[in-house]
Amino acid sequence: MPMVRFDGVSKSYPGGKEALSKVSFELARGEFAFLTGHSGAGKSTLLKLMLQMERPSKGQVFVDGDCVNTMKSSQVPFLRRKVGVVFQNHQLLFDRTVYDNVAMPLLIAGYQPAEAARRVRAALDSVGLLGFERRNPIELSGGEQQRVGIARAVVNKPQLLLADEPTGNLDPELSEEIMKLFLRFQQVGVTVLIATHDIALIERMGHRRLILDHGTLHDSGTLHDSGPRA
Ligand code: ADP
Ligand code: ADP
């Protein structure tokens, strides 16, 4: 079973034109792919459909075998727990410590403080920020802040990691470091999909590319098997 499957997905916003048009693709478990396309091509919409932040007008979206668009709202918190999300503007709280920012998903999920503390340390370690617990994100550089956002996204040990323009505000060198971090999560089995318009960077890195053009998907294909087709 693939980690993600889009089956003939179209999305129209009320009063708007079609943001996605008959999009079908699969992401195999443990796969690493980029999602590219011009501004307004539908990248954010595609990501939101996987979290039930939007619903398709047509077609179906599956994550880990579950149909997301028909999922009951009571199931959505469980869905979101297995999907980590990194945003461009990282959405950190500047009136909280790094520790509190990273621990937030665990507290929402009801972890005990001792287990939460262990996981926060592991997550900070995985992004090279061990020892930053008591710092305030506002004191950190842009690259460090983005790492805190990534630590928060992975602290639940998600099977699927989504990122929406995670290097949008970073210079090329820092962007490459952040992308290497995402690759390390893939190496421990996480499925990773990164929306970006940084074409130069992703051409250097290789990997499968899903290209959106005005809502239509073109797949660069993948060098390895992306799972059986239905
Ligand atoms: P991208 O992330 O590639 O920039 P989006 O998914 O944000 O693309 O947007 C795709 C299209 O859908 C754009 O034309 C955008 O204006 C439109 N759109 C996105 N969100 C909404 C919304 N909430 N209401 C109406 N139109 C929207
Ligand atoms: P364990 O519970 O196996 O001891 P940890 O809680 O120490 O593992 O977490 C190891 C770190 O690996 C996580 O904090 C996280 O940074 C990273 N990670 C994220 N997602 C996954 C995943 N799906 N599988 C394995 N490691 C992950």
mmCIF file of C-alpha atoms and ligand atoms in Angstrom:
data_model
loop_
_atom_site.group_PDB
_atom_site.id
_atom_site.type_symbol
_atom_site.label_atom_id
_atom_site.label_comp_id
_atom_site.label_asym_id
_atom_site.label_seq_id
_atom_site.Cartn_x
_atom_site.Cartn_y
_atom_site.Cartn_z
ATOM 1 C CA MET A 1 0.000 0.000 0.000
ATOM 2 C CA PRO A 2 1.500 3.379 -0.988
ATOM 3 C CA MET A 3 1.880 6.092 1.660
ATOM 4 C CA VAL A 4 -0.074 8.578 -0.472
ATOM 5 C CA ARG A 5 -2.455 8.080 -3.372
ATOM 6 C CA PHE A 6 -4.328 10.754 -5.321
ATOM 7 C CA ASP A 7 -6.967 9.306 -7.575
ATOM 8 C CA GLY A 8 -8.434 11.731 -10.165
ATOM 9 C CA VAL A 9 -8.415 14.664 -7.764
ATOM 10 C CA SER A 10 -9.849 18.014 -8.838
ATOM 11 C CA LYS A 11 -10.301 21.007 -6.592
ATOM 12 C CA SER A 12 -12.266 24.158 -7.299
ATOM 13 C CA TYR A 13 -12.559 26.894 -4.704
ATOM 14 C CA PRO A 14 -15.895 28.639 -4.433
ATOM 15 C CA GLY A 15 -16.000 31.374 -7.049
ATOM 16 C CA GLY A 16 -12.490 30.485 -8.254
ATOM 17 C CA LYS A 17 -11.047 28.586 -11.152
ATOM 18 C CA GLU A 18 -9.877 25.006 -10.853
ATOM 19 C CA ALA A 19 -6.832 24.844 -8.550
ATOM 20 C CA LEU A 20 -6.176 21.144 -9.270
ATOM 21 C CA SER A 21 -7.353 19.225 -12.301
ATOM 22 C CA LYS A 22 -7.573 15.392 -12.361
ATOM 23 C CA VAL A 23 -4.429 14.857 -10.337
ATOM 24 C CA SER A 24 -3.339 11.237 -9.882
ATOM 25 C CA PHE A 25 -0.078 9.998 -8.370
ATOM 26 C CA GLU A 26 1.321 7.765 -5.683
ATOM 27 C CA LEU A 27 4.114 8.181 -3.178
ATOM 28 C CA ALA A 28 5.611 4.899 -2.088
ATOM 29 C CA ARG A 29 6.530 4.382 1.544
ATOM 30 C CA GLY A 30 9.932 5.871 2.218
ATOM 31 C CA GLU A 31 9.977 7.825 -1.039
ATOM 32 C CA PHE A 32 11.444 11.347 -1.307
ATOM 33 C CA ALA A 33 9.903 13.710 -3.871
ATOM 34 C CA PHE A 34 9.720 17.386 -4.704
ATOM 35 C CA LEU A 35 6.563 19.203 -5.695
ATOM 36 C CA THR A 36 7.252 22.174 -7.939
ATOM 37 C CA GLY A 37 5.367 24.667 -10.057
ATOM 38 C CA HIS A 38 4.779 28.381 -10.441
ATOM 39 C CA SER A 39 3.053 30.444 -7.771
ATOM 40 C CA GLY A 40 -0.651 29.582 -7.885
ATOM 41 C CA ALA A 41 0.001 26.194 -9.562
ATOM 42 C CA GLY A 42 -1.801 24.346 -6.758
ATOM 43 C CA LYS A 43 1.071 23.139 -4.529
ATOM 44 C CA SER A 44 -0.378 24.296 -1.211
ATOM 45 C CA THR A 45 -3.796 23.005 -2.184
ATOM 46 C CA LEU A 46 -2.341 19.563 -2.909
ATOM 47 C CA LEU A 47 -0.654 19.491 0.512
ATOM 48 C CA LYS A 48 -3.785 20.683 2.326
ATOM 49 C CA LEU A 49 -5.858 17.885 0.798
ATOM 50 C CA MET A 50 -3.654 15.324 2.566
ATOM 51 C CA LEU A 51 -4.488 16.884 5.957
ATOM 52 C CA GLN A 52 -8.182 17.461 5.296
ATOM 53 C CA MET A 53 -7.532 21.201 5.509
ATOM 54 C CA GLU A 54 -9.346 21.245 2.153
ATOM 55 C CA ARG A 55 -11.503 18.625 0.470
ATOM 56 C CA PRO A 56 -11.433 17.663 -3.207
ATOM 57 C CA SER A 57 -14.305 18.619 -5.499
ATOM 58 C CA LYS A 58 -13.758 15.318 -7.317
ATOM 59 C CA GLY A 59 -11.643 12.224 -6.763
ATOM 60 C CA GLN A 60 -10.108 10.694 -3.685
ATOM 61 C CA VAL A 61 -7.069 11.219 -1.501
ATOM 62 C CA PHE A 62 -5.581 8.340 0.482
ATOM 63 C CA VAL A 63 -2.951 8.618 3.196
ATOM 64 C CA ASP A 64 -1.638 5.374 4.673
ATOM 65 C CA GLY A 65 -4.558 3.555 3.049
ATOM 66 C CA ASP A 66 -7.243 5.746 4.607
ATOM 67 C CA CYS A 67 -9.507 7.891 2.450
ATOM 68 C CA VAL A 68 -8.871 11.407 3.758
ATOM 69 C CA ASN A 69 -11.714 13.229 2.046
ATOM 70 C CA THR A 70 -14.431 11.033 3.553
ATOM 71 C CA MET A 71 -12.745 10.665 6.940
ATOM 72 C CA LYS A 72 -14.850 11.585 9.966
ATOM 73 C CA SER A 73 -13.705 14.688 11.799
ATOM 74 C CA SER A 74 -13.097 12.526 14.883
ATOM 75 C CA GLN A 75 -10.385 10.683 12.911
ATOM 76 C CA VAL A 76 -8.629 13.793 11.623
ATOM 77 C CA PRO A 77 -6.451 14.312 14.741
ATOM 78 C CA PHE A 78 -5.027 10.783 14.245
ATOM 79 C CA LEU A 79 -4.351 11.535 10.584
ATOM 80 C CA ARG A 80 -2.552 14.766 11.451
ATOM 81 C CA ARG A 81 -0.476 12.955 14.070
ATOM 82 C CA LYS A 82 1.047 10.712 11.441
ATOM 83 C CA VAL A 83 1.789 13.615 9.094
ATOM 84 C CA GLY A 84 4.427 16.168 10.053
ATOM 85 C CA VAL A 85 4.176 19.567 8.369
ATOM 86 C CA VAL A 86 6.818 22.262 7.920
ATOM 87 C CA PHE A 87 5.749 25.727 6.820
ATOM 88 C CA GLN A 88 7.779 28.444 5.137
ATOM 89 C CA ASN A 89 7.260 30.956 7.901
ATOM 90 C CA HIS A 90 7.680 28.095 10.421
ATOM 91 C CA GLN A 91 4.850 29.469 12.609
ATOM 92 C CA LEU A 92 6.844 29.374 15.826
ATOM 93 C CA LEU A 93 5.574 31.050 18.965
ATOM 94 C CA PHE A 94 8.021 33.756 19.993
ATOM 95 C CA ASP A 95 6.663 34.005 23.544
ATOM 96 C CA ARG A 96 7.630 30.366 24.220
ATOM 97 C CA THR A 97 10.949 28.573 24.483
ATOM 98 C CA VAL A 98 12.293 26.293 21.769
ATOM 99 C CA TYR A 99 11.404 23.387 24.058
ATOM 100 C CA ASP A 100 7.766 24.456 24.361
ATOM 101 C CA ASN A 101 7.450 25.019 20.623
ATOM 102 C CA VAL A 102 8.752 21.545 19.795
ATOM 103 C CA ALA A 103 6.797 19.842 22.605
ATOM 104 C CA MET A 104 3.464 21.294 21.519
ATOM 105 C CA PRO A 105 2.284 18.408 19.291
ATOM 106 C CA LEU A 106 3.159 15.928 22.049
ATOM 107 C CA LEU A 107 1.213 17.820 24.683
ATOM 108 C CA ILE A 108 -1.780 17.978 22.347
ATOM 109 C CA ALA A 109 -1.444 14.223 21.833
ATOM 110 C CA GLY A 110 -1.399 13.677 25.604
ATOM 111 C CA TYR A 111 2.171 12.476 26.198
ATOM 112 C CA GLN A 112 3.476 12.355 29.769
ATOM 113 C CA PRO A 113 6.061 15.088 30.499
ATOM 114 C CA ALA A 114 8.998 12.660 30.918
ATOM 115 C CA GLU A 115 8.334 10.907 27.601
ATOM 116 C CA ALA A 116 7.694 14.284 25.948
ATOM 117 C CA ALA A 117 11.038 15.568 27.263
ATOM 118 C CA ARG A 118 12.858 12.540 25.833
ATOM 119 C CA ARG A 119 11.215 12.967 22.454
ATOM 120 C CA VAL A 120 11.859 16.711 22.303
ATOM 121 C CA ARG A 121 15.552 16.081 22.959
ATOM 122 C CA ALA A 122 15.626 13.387 20.260
ATOM 123 C CA ALA A 123 13.907 15.708 17.786
ATOM 124 C CA LEU A 124 16.241 18.638 18.566
ATOM 125 C CA ASP A 125 19.207 16.283 18.270
ATOM 126 C CA SER A 126 17.986 15.131 14.854
ATOM 127 C CA VAL A 127 18.126 18.723 13.543
ATOM 128 C CA GLY A 128 21.417 19.598 15.266
ATOM 129 C CA LEU A 129 19.904 21.844 17.942
ATOM 130 C CA LEU A 130 20.550 19.898 21.133
ATOM 131 C CA GLY A 131 21.113 22.424 23.928
ATOM 132 C CA PHE A 132 18.760 25.025 22.449
ATOM 133 C CA GLU A 133 15.826 24.010 24.674
ATOM 134 C CA ARG A 134 15.741 27.123 26.871
ATOM 135 C CA ARG A 135 16.426 29.597 24.067
ATOM 136 C CA ASN A 136 13.718 31.763 22.593
ATOM 137 C CA PRO A 137 13.196 31.295 18.842
ATOM 138 C CA ILE A 138 13.421 35.053 18.356
ATOM 139 C CA GLU A 139 17.143 34.926 19.258
ATOM 140 C CA LEU A 140 17.861 32.344 16.568
ATOM 141 C CA SER A 141 18.925 32.763 12.955
ATOM 142 C CA GLY A 142 16.472 32.069 10.121
ATOM 143 C CA GLY A 143 18.065 28.693 9.456
ATOM 144 C CA GLU A 144 17.922 27.738 13.136
ATOM 145 C CA GLN A 145 14.290 28.795 13.368
ATOM 146 C CA GLN A 146 13.472 26.599 10.399
ATOM 147 C CA ARG A 147 15.228 23.688 12.143
ATOM 148 C CA VAL A 148 13.043 24.234 15.194
ATOM 149 C CA GLY A 149 10.026 24.065 12.866
ATOM 150 C CA ILE A 150 11.325 20.781 11.473
ATOM 151 C CA ALA A 151 11.953 19.378 14.967
ATOM 152 C CA ARG A 152 8.365 20.208 15.852
ATOM 153 C CA ALA A 153 7.146 18.501 12.671
ATOM 154 C CA VAL A 154 9.021 15.261 13.428
ATOM 155 C CA VAL A 155 8.655 15.089 17.206
ATOM 156 C CA ASN A 156 5.674 12.741 16.822
ATOM 157 C CA LYS A 157 7.762 10.473 14.556
ATOM 158 C CA PRO A 158 5.416 10.928 11.594
ATOM 159 C CA GLN A 159 5.390 8.431 8.726
ATOM 160 C CA LEU A 160 4.856 11.266 6.252
ATOM 161 C CA LEU A 161 6.625 14.617 6.281
ATOM 162 C CA LEU A 162 5.253 17.470 4.165
ATOM 163 C CA ALA A 163 6.961 20.820 3.685
ATOM 164 C CA ASP A 164 5.574 23.939 2.015
ATOM 165 C CA GLU A 165 8.430 26.147 0.731
ATOM 166 C CA PRO A 166 10.654 25.236 3.711
ATOM 167 C CA THR A 167 13.627 27.191 2.325
ATOM 168 C CA GLY A 168 11.688 30.181 1.003
ATOM 169 C CA ASN A 169 13.513 32.714 3.153
ATOM 170 C CA LEU A 170 16.947 31.096 3.269
ATOM 171 C CA ASP A 171 20.087 31.618 1.212
ATOM 172 C CA PRO A 172 21.259 28.785 -1.099
ATOM 173 C CA GLU A 173 23.768 27.322 1.351
ATOM 174 C CA LEU A 174 21.294 27.129 4.232
ATOM 175 C CA SER A 175 18.628 25.816 1.859
ATOM 176 C CA GLU A 176 20.853 22.918 0.904
ATOM 177 C CA GLU A 177 21.507 22.111 4.578
ATOM 178 C CA ILE A 178 17.792 22.066 5.277
ATOM 179 C CA MET A 179 17.178 19.765 2.298
ATOM 180 C CA LYS A 180 19.901 17.414 3.577
ATOM 181 C CA LEU A 181 18.052 17.259 6.886
ATOM 182 C CA PHE A 182 14.919 16.129 5.067
ATOM 183 C CA LEU A 183 16.983 13.457 3.308
ATOM 184 C CA ARG A 184 18.134 12.153 6.680
ATOM 185 C CA PHE A 185 14.531 11.634 7.715
ATOM 186 C CA GLN A 186 13.958 9.711 4.521
ATOM 187 C CA GLN A 187 16.928 7.531 5.446
ATOM 188 C CA VAL A 188 15.138 6.451 8.638
ATOM 189 C CA GLY A 189 12.031 5.493 6.670
ATOM 190 C CA VAL A 190 9.946 8.670 6.556
ATOM 191 C CA THR A 191 8.114 9.495 3.295
ATOM 192 C CA VAL A 192 8.961 13.092 2.342
ATOM 193 C CA LEU A 193 7.230 15.530 -0.035
ATOM 194 C CA ILE A 194 8.634 19.049 -0.339
ATOM 195 C CA ALA A 195 6.870 21.842 -2.202
ATOM 196 C CA THR A 196 9.377 24.353 -3.514
ATOM 197 C CA HIS A 197 9.987 26.683 -6.425
ATOM 198 C CA ASP A 198 13.746 26.514 -5.896
ATOM 199 C CA ILE A 199 14.437 24.780 -9.216
ATOM 200 C CA ALA A 200 18.221 25.235 -9.046
ATOM 201 C CA LEU A 201 18.392 23.446 -5.716
ATOM 202 C CA ILE A 202 16.236 20.483 -6.676
ATOM 203 C CA GLU A 203 18.065 20.024 -9.966
ATOM 204 C CA ARG A 204 21.287 19.715 -7.984
ATOM 205 C CA MET A 205 19.689 17.178 -5.666
ATOM 206 C CA GLY A 206 17.997 14.918 -8.218
ATOM 207 C CA HIS A 207 14.997 12.888 -6.963
ATOM 208 C CA ARG A 208 11.507 12.541 -8.300
ATOM 209 C CA ARG A 209 9.669 15.727 -9.216
ATOM 210 C CA LEU A 210 5.934 16.229 -9.299
ATOM 211 C CA ILE A 211 5.405 19.330 -11.418
ATOM 212 C CA LEU A 212 2.167 21.291 -11.233
ATOM 213 C CA ASP A 213 1.247 23.578 -14.093
ATOM 214 C CA HIS A 214 -2.005 25.464 -13.580
ATOM 215 C CA GLY A 215 -3.412 22.545 -11.590
ATOM 216 C CA THR A 216 -2.273 19.779 -13.954
ATOM 217 C CA LEU A 217 0.338 17.320 -12.715
ATOM 218 C CA HIS A 218 3.372 16.143 -14.664
ATOM 219 C CA ASP A 219 5.475 13.443 -13.069
ATOM 220 C CA SER A 220 9.202 13.284 -13.717
ATOM 221 C CA GLY A 221 8.825 9.619 -12.859
ATOM 222 C CA THR A 222 10.968 7.866 -10.377
ATOM 223 C CA LEU A 223 14.014 5.731 -10.795
ATOM 224 C CA HIS A 224 12.688 3.093 -8.465
ATOM 225 C CA ASP A 225 9.361 1.349 -8.179
ATOM 226 C CA SER A 226 6.730 3.686 -6.772
ATOM 227 C CA GLY A 227 4.389 0.852 -5.881
ATOM 228 C CA PRO A 228 1.900 -1.200 -7.834
ATOM 229 C CA ARG A 229 -0.736 0.600 -9.854
ATOM 230 C CA ALA A 230 -4.325 -0.293 -9.248
HETATM 231 P P1 ADP B 1 0.640 27.405 -4.915
HETATM 232 O O1 ADP B 1 0.818 26.828 -3.530
HETATM 233 O O2 ADP B 1 1.263 26.569 -5.981
HETATM 234 O O3 ADP B 1 1.065 28.829 -4.991
HETATM 235 P P2 ADP B 1 -2.214 27.343 -4.291
HETATM 236 O O4 ADP B 1 -2.593 25.933 -4.041
HETATM 237 O O5 ADP B 1 -1.984 28.219 -3.113
HETATM 238 O O6 ADP B 1 -0.930 27.355 -5.259
HETATM 239 O O7 ADP B 1 -3.310 28.015 -5.207
HETATM 240 C C1 ADP B 1 -3.832 27.421 -6.397
HETATM 241 C C2 ADP B 1 -4.940 28.290 -6.952
HETATM 242 O O8 ADP B 1 -6.058 28.249 -6.059
HETATM 243 C C3 ADP B 1 -4.572 29.760 -7.092
HETATM 244 O O9 ADP B 1 -5.231 30.251 -8.243
HETATM 245 C C4 ADP B 1 -5.130 30.378 -5.848
HETATM 246 O O10 ADP B 1 -5.449 31.727 -6.054
HETATM 247 C C5 ADP B 1 -6.359 29.550 -5.602
HETATM 248 N N1 ADP B 1 -6.724 29.457 -4.163
HETATM 249 C C6 ADP B 1 -5.946 28.934 -3.192
HETATM 250 N N2 ADP B 1 -6.588 28.957 -2.002
HETATM 251 C C7 ADP B 1 -7.794 29.508 -2.240
HETATM 252 C C8 ADP B 1 -8.943 29.805 -1.419
HETATM 253 N N3 ADP B 1 -8.958 29.525 -0.114
HETATM 254 N N4 ADP B 1 -10.022 30.375 -2.022
HETATM 255 C C9 ADP B 1 -10.019 30.643 -3.351
HETATM 256 N N5 ADP B 1 -8.996 30.387 -4.164
HETATM 257 C C10 ADP B 1 -7.883 29.832 -3.626
HETATM 258 P P1 ADP B 2 12.558 5.939 19.748
HETATM 259 O O1 ADP B 2 11.180 6.259 20.249
HETATM 260 O O2 ADP B 2 12.615 4.830 18.727
HETATM 261 O O3 ADP B 2 13.595 5.844 20.828
HETATM 262 P P2 ADP B 2 13.153 8.652 19.410
HETATM 263 O O4 ADP B 2 11.922 9.111 20.107
HETATM 264 O O5 ADP B 2 14.479 8.716 20.108
HETATM 265 O O6 ADP B 2 12.966 7.169 18.877
HETATM 266 O O7 ADP B 2 13.198 9.461 18.051
HETATM 267 C C1 ADP B 2 14.227 9.406 17.125
HETATM 268 C C2 ADP B 2 14.137 10.608 16.203
HETATM 269 O O8 ADP B 2 14.061 10.161 14.833
HETATM 270 C C3 ADP B 2 12.885 11.401 16.309
HETATM 271 O O9 ADP B 2 12.872 12.311 17.374
HETATM 272 C C4 ADP B 2 12.881 12.110 15.030
HETATM 273 O O10 ADP B 2 13.776 13.161 15.035
HETATM 274 C C5 ADP B 2 13.366 11.074 14.065
HETATM 275 N N1 ADP B 2 12.179 10.535 13.372
HETATM 276 C C6 ADP B 2 11.154 11.245 12.910
HETATM 277 N N2 ADP B 2 10.246 10.500 12.311
HETATM 278 C C7 ADP B 2 10.690 9.251 12.391
HETATM 279 C C8 ADP B 2 10.173 8.014 11.954
HETATM 280 N N3 ADP B 2 9.002 7.925 11.288
HETATM 281 N N4 ADP B 2 10.880 6.915 12.202
HETATM 282 C C9 ADP B 2 12.062 7.001 12.848
HETATM 283 N N5 ADP B 2 12.610 8.151 13.288
HETATM 284 C C10 ADP B 2 11.932 9.270 13.070
#
